[in-house]
C-alpha atoms as an extended CHARMM CRD file, in Angstrom:
* protein
*
       197  EXT
         1         1  MET       CA              0.0000000000        0.0000000000        0.0000000000  PROA      1               0.0000000000
         2         2  ASN       CA              2.8230000000        2.4200000000        0.7950000000  PROA      2               0.0000000000
         3         3  ASP       CA              4.2500000000        1.7320000000       -2.6610000000  PROA      3               0.0000000000
         4         4  MET       CA              1.1260000000        3.3280000000       -4.1580000000  PROA      4               0.0000000000
         5         5  LEU       CA              1.4610000000        6.6550000000       -2.3440000000  PROA      5               0.0000000000
         6         6  PRO       CA              4.6790000000        7.8550000000       -4.0380000000  PROA      6               0.0000000000
         7         7  ASN       CA              3.2080000000        6.9260000000       -7.4290000000  PROA      7               0.0000000000
         8         8  ASP       CA              0.0840000000        8.9260000000       -6.6100000000  PROA      8               0.0000000000
         9         9  ASP       CA              2.2330000000       11.8420000000       -5.4220000000  PROA      9               0.0000000000
        10        10  ASP       CA              4.3340000000       11.5710000000       -8.5720000000  PROA      10              0.0000000000
        11        11  ALA       CA              1.1950000000       11.6200000000      -10.7380000000  PROA      11              0.0000000000
        12        12  ILE       CA             -0.1100000000       14.6550000000       -8.8590000000  PROA      12              0.0000000000
        13        13  GLU       CA              3.2060000000       16.4870000000       -9.1560000000  PROA      13              0.0000000000
        14        14  ALA       CA              3.3560000000       15.6740000000      -12.8840000000  PROA      14              0.0000000000
        15        15  ALA       CA             -0.2150000000       16.9290000000      -13.3570000000  PROA      15              0.0000000000
        16        16  ILE       CA              0.5980000000       20.1450000000      -11.4860000000  PROA      16              0.0000000000
        17        17  ARG       CA              3.6480000000       20.7330000000      -13.6930000000  PROA      17              0.0000000000
        18        18  ARG       CA              1.4610000000       20.2280000000      -16.7850000000  PROA      18              0.0000000000
        19        19  VAL       CA             -1.1420000000       22.6810000000      -15.4660000000  PROA      19              0.0000000000
        20        20  CYS       CA              1.5480000000       25.2740000000      -14.7440000000  PROA      20              0.0000000000
        21        21  SER       CA              2.8190000000       24.7500000000      -18.3000000000  PROA      21              0.0000000000
        22        22  GLY       CA             -0.6010000000       25.6030000000      -19.7090000000  PROA      22              0.0000000000
        23        23  ASP       CA             -2.3800000000       22.2180000000      -19.8520000000  PROA      23              0.0000000000
        24        24  THR       CA             -5.3540000000       23.2000000000      -17.6700000000  PROA      24              0.0000000000
        25        25  ALA       CA             -7.1310000000       19.9060000000      -18.4010000000  PROA      25              0.0000000000
        26        26  ALA       CA             -4.4230000000       18.1330000000      -16.3800000000  PROA      26              0.0000000000
        27        27  PHE       CA             -5.9940000000       19.5600000000      -13.2090000000  PROA      27              0.0000000000
        28        28  GLU       CA             -8.6500000000       16.8600000000      -13.5990000000  PROA      28              0.0000000000
        29        29  VAL       CA             -6.0690000000       14.3630000000      -12.2860000000  PROA      29              0.0000000000
        30        30  VAL       CA             -5.7030000000       16.4620000000       -9.1320000000  PROA      30              0.0000000000
        31        31  VAL       CA             -9.4690000000       16.7370000000       -8.6470000000  PROA      31              0.0000000000
        32        32  ARG       CA            -10.1070000000       13.0320000000       -9.2100000000  PROA      32              0.0000000000
        33        33  GLN       CA             -7.3310000000       12.0680000000       -6.7940000000  PROA      33              0.0000000000
        34        34  HSD       CA             -8.4890000000       14.3780000000       -3.9890000000  PROA      34              0.0000000000
        35        35  GLU       CA            -12.2400000000       14.8450000000       -4.5030000000  PROA      35              0.0000000000
        36        36  ARG       CA            -13.3590000000       12.1330000000       -2.0900000000  PROA      36              0.0000000000
        37        37  LEU       CA            -10.8870000000       13.2540000000        0.5690000000  PROA      37              0.0000000000
        38        38  VAL       CA            -11.9410000000       16.9130000000        0.3510000000  PROA      38              0.0000000000
        39        39  ARG       CA            -15.6620000000       16.0950000000        0.4060000000  PROA      39              0.0000000000
        40        40  THR       CA            -15.2080000000       13.6970000000        3.3160000000  PROA      40              0.0000000000
        41        41  TRP       CA            -13.1690000000       16.2350000000        5.2690000000  PROA      41              0.0000000000
        42        42  LEU       CA            -15.8170000000       18.8950000000        4.6670000000  PROA      42              0.0000000000
        43        43  SER       CA            -18.6460000000       16.5250000000        5.6100000000  PROA      43              0.0000000000
        44        44  VAL       CA            -16.9680000000       15.8250000000        8.9330000000  PROA      44              0.0000000000
        45        45  HSD       CA            -16.0410000000       19.4260000000        9.7630000000  PROA      45              0.0000000000
        46        46  ALA       CA            -18.8370000000       21.5020000000        8.2300000000  PROA      46              0.0000000000
        47        47  PRO       CA            -21.7770000000       22.5720000000       10.3810000000  PROA      47              0.0000000000
        48        48  PRO       CA            -25.3220000000       21.7620000000        9.2340000000  PROA      48              0.0000000000
        49        49  GLY       CA            -26.5580000000       23.9680000000        6.4420000000  PROA      49              0.0000000000
        50        50  VAL       CA            -23.2290000000       24.1860000000        4.6280000000  PROA      50              0.0000000000
        51        51  ASP       CA            -23.3250000000       22.9460000000        1.0350000000  PROA      51              0.0000000000
        52        52  VAL       CA            -20.3760000000       20.5380000000        1.0130000000  PROA      52              0.0000000000
        53        53  ASP       CA            -20.4760000000       20.0570000000       -2.7640000000  PROA      53              0.0000000000
        54        54  ASP       CA            -20.3000000000       23.7860000000       -3.4040000000  PROA      54              0.0000000000
        55        55  LEU       CA            -17.5120000000       24.2600000000       -0.8620000000  PROA      55              0.0000000000
        56        56  ALA       CA            -15.4760000000       21.4140000000       -2.3640000000  PROA      56              0.0000000000
        57        57  GLN       CA            -15.8390000000       22.9840000000       -5.7860000000  PROA      57              0.0000000000
        58        58  ARG       CA            -14.7540000000       26.3770000000       -4.4370000000  PROA      58              0.0000000000
        59        59  SER       CA            -11.7470000000       24.7380000000       -2.7520000000  PROA      59              0.0000000000
        60        60  PHE       CA            -10.5880000000       23.1540000000       -6.0000000000  PROA      60              0.0000000000
        61        61  LEU       CA            -11.1530000000       26.4060000000       -7.8640000000  PROA      61              0.0000000000
        62        62  ALA       CA             -9.1030000000       28.3190000000       -5.2780000000  PROA      62              0.0000000000
        63        63  ALA       CA             -6.3410000000       25.7010000000       -5.4820000000  PROA      63              0.0000000000
        64        64  PHE       CA             -6.3400000000       25.9400000000       -9.2690000000  PROA      64              0.0000000000
        65        65  THR       CA             -6.0840000000       29.7260000000       -9.2790000000  PROA      65              0.0000000000
        66        66  ARG       CA             -3.3290000000       29.6740000000       -6.6290000000  PROA      66              0.0000000000
        67        67  LEU       CA             -1.3810000000       26.7270000000       -8.0390000000  PROA      67              0.0000000000
        68        68  ASN       CA              1.6070000000       28.9910000000       -8.6830000000  PROA      68              0.0000000000
        69        69  GLU       CA              1.8810000000       29.4060000000       -4.8720000000  PROA      69              0.0000000000
        70        70  TYR       CA              2.3110000000       25.6560000000       -4.3300000000  PROA      70              0.0000000000
        71        71  THR       CA              5.9100000000       24.5510000000       -3.7740000000  PROA      71              0.0000000000
        72        72  PRO       CA              6.5700000000       21.4380000000       -5.8800000000  PROA      72              0.0000000000
        73        73  GLY       CA              7.7730000000       18.4560000000       -3.9000000000  PROA      73              0.0000000000
        74        74  THR       CA              5.9840000000       19.4790000000       -0.7090000000  PROA      74              0.0000000000
        75        75  HSD       CA              2.8300000000       17.7880000000        0.5560000000  PROA      75              0.0000000000
        76        76  PHE       CA              0.1240000000       18.8320000000       -1.9410000000  PROA      76              0.0000000000
        77        77  THR       CA             -2.7110000000       17.1800000000        0.0110000000  PROA      77              0.0000000000
        78        78  ALA       CA             -1.8820000000       19.2210000000        3.1260000000  PROA      78              0.0000000000
        79        79  TRP       CA             -1.7350000000       22.3870000000        0.9970000000  PROA      79              0.0000000000
        80        80  LEU       CA             -5.1280000000       21.5980000000       -0.5730000000  PROA      80              0.0000000000
        81        81  LEU       CA             -6.7030000000       20.8420000000        2.8160000000  PROA      81              0.0000000000
        82        82  ALA       CA             -5.3900000000       24.1620000000        4.1720000000  PROA      82              0.0000000000
        83        83  ILE       CA             -7.2220000000       25.8940000000        1.3220000000  PROA      83              0.0000000000
        84        84  THR       CA            -10.3240000000       23.8070000000        2.0480000000  PROA      84              0.0000000000
        85        85  ARG       CA            -10.1340000000       24.7100000000        5.7450000000  PROA      85              0.0000000000
        86        86  PHE       CA             -9.9270000000       28.4150000000        4.8140000000  PROA      86              0.0000000000
        87        87  GLN       CA            -12.9220000000       28.0600000000        2.4580000000  PROA      87              0.0000000000
        88        88  LEU       CA            -14.9260000000       26.4220000000        5.2610000000  PROA      88              0.0000000000
        89        89  ARG       CA            -13.9380000000       29.1380000000        7.7330000000  PROA      89              0.0000000000
        90        90  THR       CA            -14.9760000000       31.8280000000        5.2490000000  PROA      90              0.0000000000
        91        91  GLU       CA            -18.3350000000       30.1290000000        4.6490000000  PROA      91              0.0000000000
        92        92  THR       CA            -19.1050000000       29.6410000000        8.3530000000  PROA      92              0.0000000000
        93        93  THR       CA            -18.2400000000       33.3100000000        8.9910000000  PROA      93              0.0000000000
        94        94  ARG       CA            -20.5970000000       34.3080000000        6.1750000000  PROA      94              0.0000000000
        95        95  LEU       CA            -23.3740000000       32.1180000000        7.6050000000  PROA      95              0.0000000000
        96        96  ARG       CA            -22.8440000000       33.5700000000       11.0910000000  PROA      96              0.0000000000
        97        97  ARG       CA            -23.1650000000       37.0850000000        9.6960000000  PROA      97              0.0000000000
        98        98  ILE       CA            -26.3710000000       36.1600000000        7.9000000000  PROA      98              0.0000000000
        99        99  ALA       CA            -27.7660000000       34.5760000000       11.0650000000  PROA      99              0.0000000000
       100       100  ASP       CA            -26.8110000000       37.6780000000       13.0590000000  PROA      100             0.0000000000
       101       101  TYR       CA            -28.4440000000       39.9240000000       10.4630000000  PROA      101             0.0000000000
       102       102  HSD       CA            -31.6430000000       37.8680000000       10.5470000000  PROA      102             0.0000000000
       103       103  THR       CA            -31.6800000000       37.8830000000       14.3470000000  PROA      103             0.0000000000
       104       104  ARG       CA            -31.3820000000       41.6680000000       14.4140000000  PROA      104             0.0000000000
       105       105  TYR       CA            -33.5260000000       42.7020000000       11.4790000000  PROA      105             0.0000000000
       106       106  ALA       CA            -35.8650000000       39.8430000000       10.5790000000  PROA      106             0.0000000000
       107       107  PRO       CA            -38.5600000000       40.6620000000       13.1550000000  PROA      107             0.0000000000
       108       108  ASP       CA            -38.8650000000       44.2350000000       11.8480000000  PROA      108             0.0000000000
       109       109  LEU       CA            -38.8050000000       43.1460000000        8.2010000000  PROA      109             0.0000000000
       110       110  LEU       CA            -41.3910000000       40.4650000000        8.8970000000  PROA      110             0.0000000000
       111       111  GLN       CA            -43.6590000000       42.9610000000       10.6330000000  PROA      111             0.0000000000
       112       112  ARG       CA            -43.3890000000       45.3750000000        7.6930000000  PROA      112             0.0000000000
       113       113  ALA       CA            -44.1800000000       42.6050000000        5.2110000000  PROA      113             0.0000000000
       114       114  LEU       CA            -47.1660000000       41.4840000000        7.2890000000  PROA      114             0.0000000000
       115       115  ASP       CA            -48.4200000000       45.0650000000        7.5650000000  PROA      115             0.0000000000
       116       116  GLN       CA            -48.1170000000       45.5600000000        3.8110000000  PROA      116             0.0000000000
       117       117  ARG       CA            -49.8780000000       42.3080000000        3.0130000000  PROA      117             0.0000000000
       118       118  SER       CA            -52.6720000000       42.8780000000        5.5180000000  PROA      118             0.0000000000
       119       119  GLU       CA            -53.5210000000       46.0630000000        3.6080000000  PROA      119             0.0000000000
       120       120  GLU       CA            -53.9860000000       44.1420000000        0.3470000000  PROA      120             0.0000000000
       121       121  THR       CA            -57.5140000000       43.3350000000       -0.7520000000  PROA      121             0.0000000000
       122       122  PRO       CA            -58.7930000000       39.8180000000       -1.4930000000  PROA      122             0.0000000000
       123       123  GLU       CA            -58.8580000000       40.7970000000       -5.1750000000  PROA      123             0.0000000000
       124       124  ILE       CA            -55.1260000000       41.5040000000       -5.1090000000  PROA      124             0.0000000000
       125       125  TRP       CA            -54.4960000000       38.1480000000       -3.4070000000  PROA      125             0.0000000000
       126       126  SER       CA            -56.6010000000       36.4280000000       -6.0450000000  PROA      126             0.0000000000
       127       127  THR       CA            -54.5980000000       38.1570000000       -8.7840000000  PROA      127             0.0000000000
       128       128  ARG       CA            -51.3330000000       37.1770000000       -7.0630000000  PROA      128             0.0000000000
       129       129  LEU       CA            -52.4640000000       33.5480000000       -6.9610000000  PROA      129             0.0000000000
       130       130  GLU       CA            -53.3450000000       33.5880000000      -10.6650000000  PROA      130             0.0000000000
       131       131  HSD       CA            -49.9350000000       35.0520000000      -11.4670000000  PROA      131             0.0000000000
       132       132  LEU       CA            -48.2290000000       32.4590000000       -9.2770000000  PROA      132             0.0000000000
       133       133  GLN       CA            -49.9730000000       29.6420000000      -11.1350000000  PROA      133             0.0000000000
       134       134  SER       CA            -48.9450000000       31.1970000000      -14.4370000000  PROA      134             0.0000000000
       135       135  CYS       CA            -45.3550000000       31.6260000000      -13.2410000000  PROA      135             0.0000000000
       136       136  LEU       CA            -45.2770000000       27.9930000000      -12.0970000000  PROA      136             0.0000000000
       137       137  ARG       CA            -46.3150000000       26.8790000000      -15.5800000000  PROA      137             0.0000000000
       138       138  CYS       CA            -43.4340000000       28.9140000000      -17.0370000000  PROA      138             0.0000000000
       139       139  LEU       CA            -40.8290000000       27.0710000000      -14.9350000000  PROA      139             0.0000000000
       140       140  ASP       CA            -38.7390000000       24.3230000000      -16.4990000000  PROA      140             0.0000000000
       141       141  LYS       CA            -40.1670000000       20.8740000000      -15.8510000000  PROA      141             0.0000000000
       142       142  SER       CA            -37.2170000000       19.9440000000      -13.6140000000  PROA      142             0.0000000000
       143       143  LEU       CA            -37.7400000000       23.0350000000      -11.4320000000  PROA      143             0.0000000000
       144       144  ARG       CA            -41.4920000000       22.3990000000      -11.1990000000  PROA      144             0.0000000000
       145       145  GLN       CA            -40.6390000000       18.8860000000       -9.9810000000  PROA      145             0.0000000000
       146       146  TYR       CA            -38.8110000000       20.3390000000       -6.9570000000  PROA      146             0.0000000000
       147       147  ILE       CA            -41.8650000000       22.4720000000       -6.1320000000  PROA      147             0.0000000000
       148       148  THR       CA            -44.2100000000       19.4970000000       -6.5480000000  PROA      148             0.0000000000
       149       149  TRP       CA            -42.0800000000       17.2630000000       -4.3480000000  PROA      149             0.0000000000
       150       150  ARG       CA            -41.7160000000       19.8430000000       -1.6090000000  PROA      150             0.0000000000
       151       151  TYR       CA            -45.0990000000       21.5580000000       -1.5000000000  PROA      151             0.0000000000
       152       152  ALA       CA            -47.6080000000       19.1490000000       -3.0820000000  PROA      152             0.0000000000
       153       153  ASP       CA            -46.0870000000       15.8230000000       -1.9960000000  PROA      153             0.0000000000
       154       154  ASN       CA            -44.5890000000       17.2270000000        1.2520000000  PROA      154             0.0000000000
       155       155  LEU       CA            -41.3440000000       15.3090000000        0.6940000000  PROA      155             0.0000000000
       156       156  PRO       CA            -38.6290000000       15.8580000000        3.3020000000  PROA      156             0.0000000000
       157       157  LEU       CA            -35.4640000000       17.5380000000        2.0340000000  PROA      157             0.0000000000
       158       158  GLU       CA            -33.4960000000       14.3440000000        2.6770000000  PROA      158             0.0000000000
       159       159  GLU       CA            -35.7800000000       12.3550000000        0.3570000000  PROA      159             0.0000000000
       160       160  MET       CA            -35.5200000000       15.0130000000       -2.3420000000  PROA      160             0.0000000000
       161       161  ALA       CA            -31.7270000000       14.9830000000       -2.0260000000  PROA      161             0.0000000000
       162       162  SER       CA            -31.7060000000       11.2060000000       -2.3290000000  PROA      162             0.0000000000
       163       163  ARG       CA            -33.8880000000       11.2670000000       -5.4500000000  PROA      163             0.0000000000
       164       164  CYS       CA            -31.6550000000       13.8780000000       -7.0970000000  PROA      164             0.0000000000
       165       165  ASP       CA            -28.3470000000       12.4680000000       -5.8340000000  PROA      165             0.0000000000
       166       166  ARG       CA            -27.5340000000       15.8920000000       -4.3450000000  PROA      166             0.0000000000
       167       167  SER       CA            -26.8320000000       17.1820000000       -0.8650000000  PROA      167             0.0000000000
       168       168  VAL       CA            -29.5910000000       18.5580000000        1.3740000000  PROA      168             0.0000000000
       169       169  GLY       CA            -27.8150000000       21.9160000000        1.2670000000  PROA      169             0.0000000000
       170       170  ALA       CA            -27.9270000000       21.9070000000       -2.5330000000  PROA      170             0.0000000000
       171       171  ILE       CA            -31.6640000000       21.1310000000       -2.4350000000  PROA      171             0.0000000000
       172       172  LYS       CA            -32.2940000000       23.9830000000        0.0280000000  PROA      172             0.0000000000
       173       173  LYS       CA            -30.3570000000       26.3430000000       -2.2030000000  PROA      173             0.0000000000
       174       174  GLN       CA            -32.2550000000       25.1730000000       -5.3060000000  PROA      174             0.0000000000
       175       175  LEU       CA            -35.6340000000       25.6500000000       -3.5920000000  PROA      175             0.0000000000
       176       176  TRP       CA            -34.5870000000       29.1150000000       -2.4300000000  PROA      176             0.0000000000
       177       177  LYS       CA            -33.6050000000       30.0750000000       -5.9920000000  PROA      177             0.0000000000
       178       178  ILE       CA            -36.9130000000       28.7570000000       -7.3570000000  PROA      178             0.0000000000
       179       179  ARG       CA            -38.9070000000       30.6820000000       -4.7380000000  PROA      179             0.0000000000
       180       180  GLN       CA            -36.9490000000       33.8470000000       -5.5670000000  PROA      180             0.0000000000
       181       181  LYS       CA            -37.6320000000       33.3180000000       -9.2700000000  PROA      181             0.0000000000
       182       182  LEU       CA            -41.3520000000       32.8110000000       -8.6230000000  PROA      182             0.0000000000
       183       183  GLN       CA            -41.5370000000       35.8660000000       -6.3670000000  PROA      183             0.0000000000
       184       184  GLN       CA            -39.8300000000       38.0310000000       -8.9930000000  PROA      184             0.0000000000
       185       185  CYS       CA            -42.1590000000       36.6760000000      -11.6700000000  PROA      185             0.0000000000
       186       186  VAL       CA            -45.2990000000       37.3970000000       -9.6190000000  PROA      186             0.0000000000
       187       187  GLU       CA            -44.1010000000       40.8710000000       -8.6090000000  PROA      187             0.0000000000
       188       188  SER       CA            -43.1640000000       41.6950000000      -12.1810000000  PROA      188             0.0000000000
       189       189  ARG       CA            -46.6160000000       40.6800000000      -13.4120000000  PROA      189             0.0000000000
       190       190  MET       CA            -48.2990000000       42.6220000000      -10.6200000000  PROA      190             0.0000000000
       191       191  GLU       CA            -46.2940000000       45.7560000000      -11.4520000000  PROA      191             0.0000000000
       192       192  HSD       CA            -47.0400000000       45.3480000000      -15.1390000000  PROA      192             0.0000000000
       193       193  GLU       CA            -50.7290000000       45.0630000000      -14.3370000000  PROA      193             0.0000000000
       194       194  GLY       CA            -50.5690000000       47.9630000000      -11.9000000000  PROA      194             0.0000000000
       195       195  GLY       CA            -51.6620000000       45.7390000000       -9.0180000000  PROA      195             0.0000000000
       196       196  LEU       CA            -48.9910000000       46.8690000000       -6.5630000000  PROA      196             0.0000000000
       197       197  SER       CA            -49.2930000000       50.0510000000       -4.5820000000  PROA      197             0.0000000000
């Protein structure tokens, strides 16, 4: 087994030299060799709510862009994991800031939104619902499937992730993007119709 490690290190070092010489496709060797390790490390160390797949991708991208900083012949895996650790620290800091922001400002924002919506007439709500149904029909079939699974079938996020072969974090992010898209669509149609005050 120990005989395999130098060969792997040699292959990695050779791939890095090729990348530095302009063969960017050679970085695939680096990714394939370390992808499982990086994802496993992130899965163990990341708090709930962190999208491990996205963070792994960002780690490899950061390593690729900083490859000229790597010293050939040193321990590449340790260097890559240091980058991964920094990416995780950056993401957890970002999430903490978001949580802090929501703790401070969410109650006020929620109250304003509730006040605004309580002033809307049933006719406006009916129009909003019609626009929402229309916007749902305009979504790609794959995006509508997420909405159906979550809101019509009441599937748990874990089941959705399993069906899509994606992480729970990726599913949450996808649902958030779809909801944003639907909200923008409805608001755009309401503004066009003159239904918003």
